């Protein structure tokens, strides 16, 4: 059985070895940009779920995207840590004509697809892409390759199991240092962190940014697969010390806001 049959996808979306997925724009009835990737990647279980929810349902992480559309504005900087193929930066750039994005992705295969899609959408001037992982320090690390949506840094060598590759690891503060002198300097910042359990390390590497008062909100994943991140309480405590209030918005993601009163905006959104 072919991939179009497995996922009930129309053949018109398949061209020259690529699948072309129309993305949904939060708050709009029309489709957003198209996400293109090689058909062979549709064998990935995580990507199959992503495609099914985006094409047949309301959209992958639809509530998270709707909340960001409610809170963000044209003058924001959106930093996507664990950007995968670029879903969030693509839909936000289509939604907000002047928003600027930073997309950070450590997997070379994913990064290649990310770069292609940023170029295809015409957003190269508004989305800066970095091929690296983020952590509490700089150097190198080992990225364990599970599905295209489940890779993560590991701290111990594994004699068996999924393959691992060496990747660059940077601190968020040092990565952003080169952006402070240009159009990124004075805009409010939003973070999205999806690093399969390494969220606290990412935040620790961004202490200067978090202490600057420029970060209005952080959307972060508190699960590793089906399990709750054992460091969830530490992350919440760290963010509270940095001046953020937090609330679970779905069964996988937490929204942390510098201004707790802004949670009132969630009342306007369907659960």
Short mmCIF file of C-alpha atoms in Angstrom, two decimals:
data_model
loop_
_atom_site.label_atom_id
_atom_site.label_comp_id
_atom_site.label_asym_id
_atom_site.label_seq_id
_atom_site.Cartn_x
_atom_site.Cartn_y
_atom_site.Cartn_z
CA UNK A 1 0.00 0.00 0.00
CA UNK A 2 1.38 3.43 -0.91
CA UNK A 3 1.74 6.32 1.50
CA UNK A 4 -1.24 8.23 0.00
CA UNK A 5 -3.41 5.18 0.76
CA UNK A 6 -2.10 4.77 4.32
CA UNK A 7 -2.81 8.38 5.32
CA UNK A 8 -5.77 8.93 2.94
CA UNK A 9 -3.90 11.70 1.13
CA UNK A 10 -4.84 12.85 -2.37
CA UNK A 11 -2.34 12.06 -5.11
CA UNK A 12 -2.38 15.69 -6.26
CA UNK A 13 -0.16 16.52 -3.26
CA UNK A 14 2.62 14.23 -4.53
CA UNK A 15 5.04 15.59 -7.14
CA UNK A 16 8.50 14.44 -8.26
CA UNK A 17 9.23 12.48 -5.10
CA UNK A 18 7.95 15.18 -2.73
CA UNK A 19 4.84 15.52 -0.61
CA UNK A 20 3.34 19.03 -0.46
CA UNK A 21 1.37 19.63 2.75
CA UNK A 22 -0.85 22.75 2.94
CA UNK A 23 -0.49 24.31 6.39
CA UNK A 24 -3.37 25.78 8.34
CA UNK A 25 -3.17 29.40 9.48
CA UNK A 26 -4.51 30.12 12.99
CA UNK A 27 -7.65 32.23 12.81
CA UNK A 28 -7.94 32.01 9.03
CA UNK A 29 -10.05 29.78 6.81
CA UNK A 30 -7.59 29.79 3.91
CA UNK A 31 -4.49 27.61 3.79
CA UNK A 32 -1.10 29.00 4.65
CA UNK A 33 2.25 28.13 3.09
CA UNK A 34 3.02 24.64 1.83
CA UNK A 35 5.44 22.39 3.69
CA UNK A 36 7.37 20.18 1.25
CA UNK A 37 9.44 17.15 2.13
CA UNK A 38 10.57 13.89 0.47
CA UNK A 39 7.87 11.22 0.19
CA UNK A 40 10.24 8.67 1.72
CA UNK A 41 10.00 10.49 5.05
CA UNK A 42 6.31 9.58 5.31
CA UNK A 43 7.35 6.19 6.66
CA UNK A 44 8.27 7.97 9.91
CA UNK A 45 5.50 7.31 12.51
CA UNK A 46 5.84 10.72 14.15
CA UNK A 47 5.62 12.48 10.82
CA UNK A 48 2.58 10.40 9.85
CA UNK A 49 0.77 11.68 12.95
CA UNK A 50 1.81 15.24 12.13
CA UNK A 51 0.57 14.97 8.53
CA UNK A 52 -2.72 13.32 9.51
CA UNK A 53 -3.53 16.00 12.11
CA UNK A 54 -2.55 18.83 9.77
CA UNK A 55 -4.44 17.57 6.73
CA UNK A 56 -7.45 15.73 8.13
CA UNK A 57 -7.99 17.48 11.47
CA UNK A 58 -7.75 21.02 12.85
CA UNK A 59 -3.96 21.05 12.58
CA UNK A 60 -0.93 19.71 14.41
CA UNK A 61 -0.76 21.40 17.84
CA UNK A 62 -3.65 23.56 16.69
CA UNK A 63 -4.41 24.98 20.15
CA UNK A 64 -0.77 25.94 20.71
CA UNK A 65 -0.68 27.71 17.36
CA UNK A 66 -3.97 29.51 18.05
CA UNK A 67 -2.66 30.72 21.41
CA UNK A 68 0.52 32.07 19.85
CA UNK A 69 -1.53 33.86 17.19
CA UNK A 70 -3.54 35.43 20.01
CA UNK A 71 -0.48 36.66 21.91
CA UNK A 72 2.09 37.51 19.25
CA UNK A 73 2.21 40.62 17.07
CA UNK A 74 4.07 41.95 14.05
CA UNK A 75 6.89 43.39 16.15
CA UNK A 76 7.77 40.09 17.87
CA UNK A 77 10.75 37.79 17.52
CA UNK A 78 9.78 34.13 17.64
CA UNK A 79 12.57 31.67 18.49
CA UNK A 80 11.76 28.04 17.71
CA UNK A 81 14.11 25.64 19.51
CA UNK A 82 13.58 22.22 17.97
CA UNK A 83 12.08 23.62 14.79
CA UNK A 84 11.82 20.32 12.87
CA UNK A 85 10.74 21.23 9.29
CA UNK A 86 9.71 24.77 10.24
CA UNK A 87 5.96 24.51 10.91
CA UNK A 88 5.76 27.26 13.52
CA UNK A 89 8.01 29.86 11.81
CA UNK A 90 6.28 29.29 8.47
CA UNK A 91 2.73 29.75 9.75
CA UNK A 92 3.68 32.70 11.95
CA UNK A 93 5.47 34.50 9.12
CA UNK A 94 2.40 33.96 6.95
CA UNK A 95 0.13 35.19 9.76
CA UNK A 96 2.21 38.26 10.74
CA UNK A 97 3.76 40.16 7.80
CA UNK A 98 6.63 41.71 9.80
CA UNK A 99 7.41 39.13 12.47
CA UNK A 100 11.00 37.82 12.60
CA UNK A 101 11.85 34.22 13.47
CA UNK A 102 14.87 32.17 14.50
CA UNK A 103 14.64 28.43 13.75
CA UNK A 104 17.07 26.11 15.57
CA UNK A 105 17.29 22.45 14.53
CA UNK A 106 20.13 19.97 15.27
CA UNK A 107 19.22 17.11 12.88
CA UNK A 108 21.05 17.54 9.54
CA UNK A 109 18.22 15.81 7.63
CA UNK A 110 15.53 17.95 9.26
CA UNK A 111 17.62 21.09 8.85
CA UNK A 112 17.96 20.49 5.12
CA UNK A 113 14.17 20.23 4.76
CA UNK A 114 13.73 23.30 6.99
CA UNK A 115 16.04 25.42 4.82
CA UNK A 116 14.30 24.29 1.62
CA UNK A 117 10.89 25.23 3.01
CA UNK A 118 12.00 28.64 4.26
CA UNK A 119 13.32 29.38 0.76
CA UNK A 120 10.23 27.99 -1.00
CA UNK A 121 7.95 30.14 1.16
CA UNK A 122 9.98 33.26 0.38
CA UNK A 123 10.85 33.88 4.05
CA UNK A 124 14.66 33.80 3.95
CA UNK A 125 14.85 37.45 4.99
CA UNK A 126 12.59 36.84 8.02
CA UNK A 127 13.62 33.39 9.28
CA UNK A 128 17.23 32.84 10.36
CA UNK A 129 18.11 29.15 10.66
CA UNK A 130 20.80 27.56 12.81
CA UNK A 131 21.90 23.92 12.60
CA UNK A 132 22.78 23.08 16.20
CA UNK A 133 21.40 21.91 19.51
CA UNK A 134 21.01 24.22 22.50
CA UNK A 135 22.20 23.46 26.00
CA UNK A 136 23.60 24.92 29.20
CA UNK A 137 27.10 25.15 27.67
CA UNK A 138 28.92 25.15 24.35
CA UNK A 139 30.80 22.40 22.56
CA UNK A 140 29.52 19.20 21.00
CA UNK A 141 27.01 16.53 21.93
CA UNK A 142 25.45 13.31 20.71
CA UNK A 143 22.03 13.46 19.12
CA UNK A 144 20.03 10.23 19.32
CA UNK A 145 18.02 9.76 16.14
CA UNK A 146 14.61 8.31 16.88
CA UNK A 147 11.84 9.57 14.60
CA UNK A 148 12.30 12.85 12.76
CA UNK A 149 10.20 14.38 15.58
CA UNK A 150 11.81 12.58 18.51
CA UNK A 151 15.57 13.08 18.40
CA UNK A 152 17.30 14.37 21.53
CA UNK A 153 20.69 14.95 23.12
CA UNK A 154 22.02 12.11 25.26
CA UNK A 155 24.58 12.19 28.05
CA UNK A 156 25.62 8.53 28.07
CA UNK A 157 26.94 6.31 25.31
CA UNK A 158 24.60 3.55 24.20
CA UNK A 159 25.93 0.26 22.86
CA UNK A 160 22.57 -0.54 21.28
CA UNK A 161 19.40 1.21 20.24
CA UNK A 162 18.89 4.12 17.82
CA UNK A 163 21.93 5.61 16.07
CA UNK A 164 23.64 8.72 17.42
CA UNK A 165 25.46 11.52 15.61
CA UNK A 166 27.77 14.29 16.80
CA UNK A 167 26.25 17.78 16.71
CA UNK A 168 27.27 21.28 17.73
CA UNK A 169 25.81 22.49 21.04
CA UNK A 170 25.46 26.21 21.72
CA UNK A 171 24.00 28.38 24.46
CA UNK A 172 20.96 30.43 23.55
CA UNK A 173 22.60 33.58 24.90
CA UNK A 174 25.72 33.20 22.77
CA UNK A 175 23.75 32.25 19.67
CA UNK A 176 21.63 35.37 19.96
CA UNK A 177 24.59 37.64 20.73
CA UNK A 178 25.28 38.07 17.02
CA UNK A 179 21.70 39.19 16.42
CA UNK A 180 21.59 41.95 19.01
CA UNK A 181 22.99 44.67 16.77
CA UNK A 182 20.44 44.39 13.97
CA UNK A 183 16.65 44.33 13.67
CA UNK A 184 16.41 41.83 16.53
CA UNK A 185 17.64 44.30 19.15
CA UNK A 186 14.51 45.91 20.57
CA UNK A 187 11.67 43.57 19.76
CA UNK A 188 9.75 41.49 22.33
CA UNK A 189 10.77 37.83 22.30
CA UNK A 190 8.78 34.60 22.39
CA UNK A 191 10.31 31.14 22.78
CA UNK A 192 9.05 27.71 21.78
CA UNK A 193 11.08 24.84 23.23
CA UNK A 194 10.61 21.23 22.13
CA UNK A 195 13.81 19.36 22.96
CA UNK A 196 12.55 16.01 24.27
CA UNK A 197 13.46 16.49 27.93
CA UNK A 198 16.35 18.96 27.58
CA UNK A 199 14.23 22.06 28.15
CA UNK A 200 15.90 23.02 31.43
CA UNK A 201 19.36 22.92 29.81
CA UNK A 202 18.10 25.22 27.05
CA UNK A 203 16.67 27.67 29.56
CA UNK A 204 19.86 27.59 31.64
CA UNK A 205 21.80 28.62 28.54
CA UNK A 206 19.49 31.60 28.09
CA UNK A 207 19.77 33.21 31.52
CA UNK A 208 20.83 36.59 30.11
CA UNK A 209 17.92 36.69 27.70
CA UNK A 210 15.44 35.59 30.37
CA UNK A 211 16.79 38.20 32.76
CA UNK A 212 16.61 40.99 30.18
CA UNK A 213 12.85 41.43 30.52
CA UNK A 214 12.42 41.08 26.74
CA UNK A 215 10.87 37.59 26.81
CA UNK A 216 7.09 37.93 26.98
CA UNK A 217 6.28 34.23 26.83
CA UNK A 218 7.58 30.69 26.49
CA UNK A 219 5.75 27.70 25.04
CA UNK A 220 7.48 24.52 26.18
CA UNK A 221 6.85 20.80 26.09
CA UNK A 222 6.70 19.03 29.43
CA UNK A 223 6.45 15.46 28.14
CA UNK A 224 8.99 13.03 26.70
CA UNK A 225 6.89 10.83 24.48
CA UNK A 226 4.01 9.68 26.68
CA UNK A 227 5.88 10.30 29.96
CA UNK A 228 6.02 13.51 31.97
CA UNK A 229 9.44 15.17 32.06
CA UNK A 230 10.92 14.24 35.47
CA UNK A 231 12.47 17.75 35.61
CA UNK A 232 9.13 19.51 35.15
CA UNK A 233 9.10 20.85 38.72
CA UNK A 234 12.67 22.16 38.32
CA UNK A 235 11.72 23.93 35.10
CA UNK A 236 8.68 25.54 36.71
CA UNK A 237 10.79 26.68 39.68
CA UNK A 238 13.49 28.08 37.37
CA UNK A 239 10.93 30.02 35.36
CA UNK A 240 9.25 31.34 38.49
CA UNK A 241 12.61 32.66 39.68
CA UNK A 242 12.95 34.40 36.31
CA UNK A 243 9.58 36.08 36.81
CA UNK A 244 7.27 33.82 34.79
CA UNK A 245 3.90 32.36 35.71
CA UNK A 246 3.03 29.04 34.06
CA UNK A 247 -0.08 27.16 33.05
CA UNK A 248 -0.71 23.86 31.25
CA UNK A 249 -2.58 24.62 28.04
CA UNK A 250 -2.69 21.09 26.58
CA UNK A 251 -1.71 17.62 27.74
CA UNK A 252 1.80 18.20 26.38
CA UNK A 253 2.65 21.90 26.53
CA UNK A 254 2.90 24.65 29.13
CA UNK A 255 2.66 28.38 28.51
CA UNK A 256 4.82 30.60 30.73
CA UNK A 257 4.12 34.34 30.71
CA UNK A 258 5.99 37.25 32.24
CA UNK A 259 2.71 39.07 32.77
CA UNK A 260 0.33 36.63 34.50
CA UNK A 261 -2.66 38.86 33.76
CA UNK A 262 -2.31 37.96 30.10
CA UNK A 263 -3.63 34.48 30.84
CA UNK A 264 -7.04 36.16 30.66
CA UNK A 265 -6.66 36.03 26.87
CA UNK A 266 -7.01 32.26 27.02
CA UNK A 267 -10.69 32.68 27.91
CA UNK A 268 -11.31 33.81 24.33
CA UNK A 269 -10.01 30.52 22.93
CA UNK A 270 -11.82 27.24 22.74
CA UNK A 271 -10.29 24.51 24.99
#
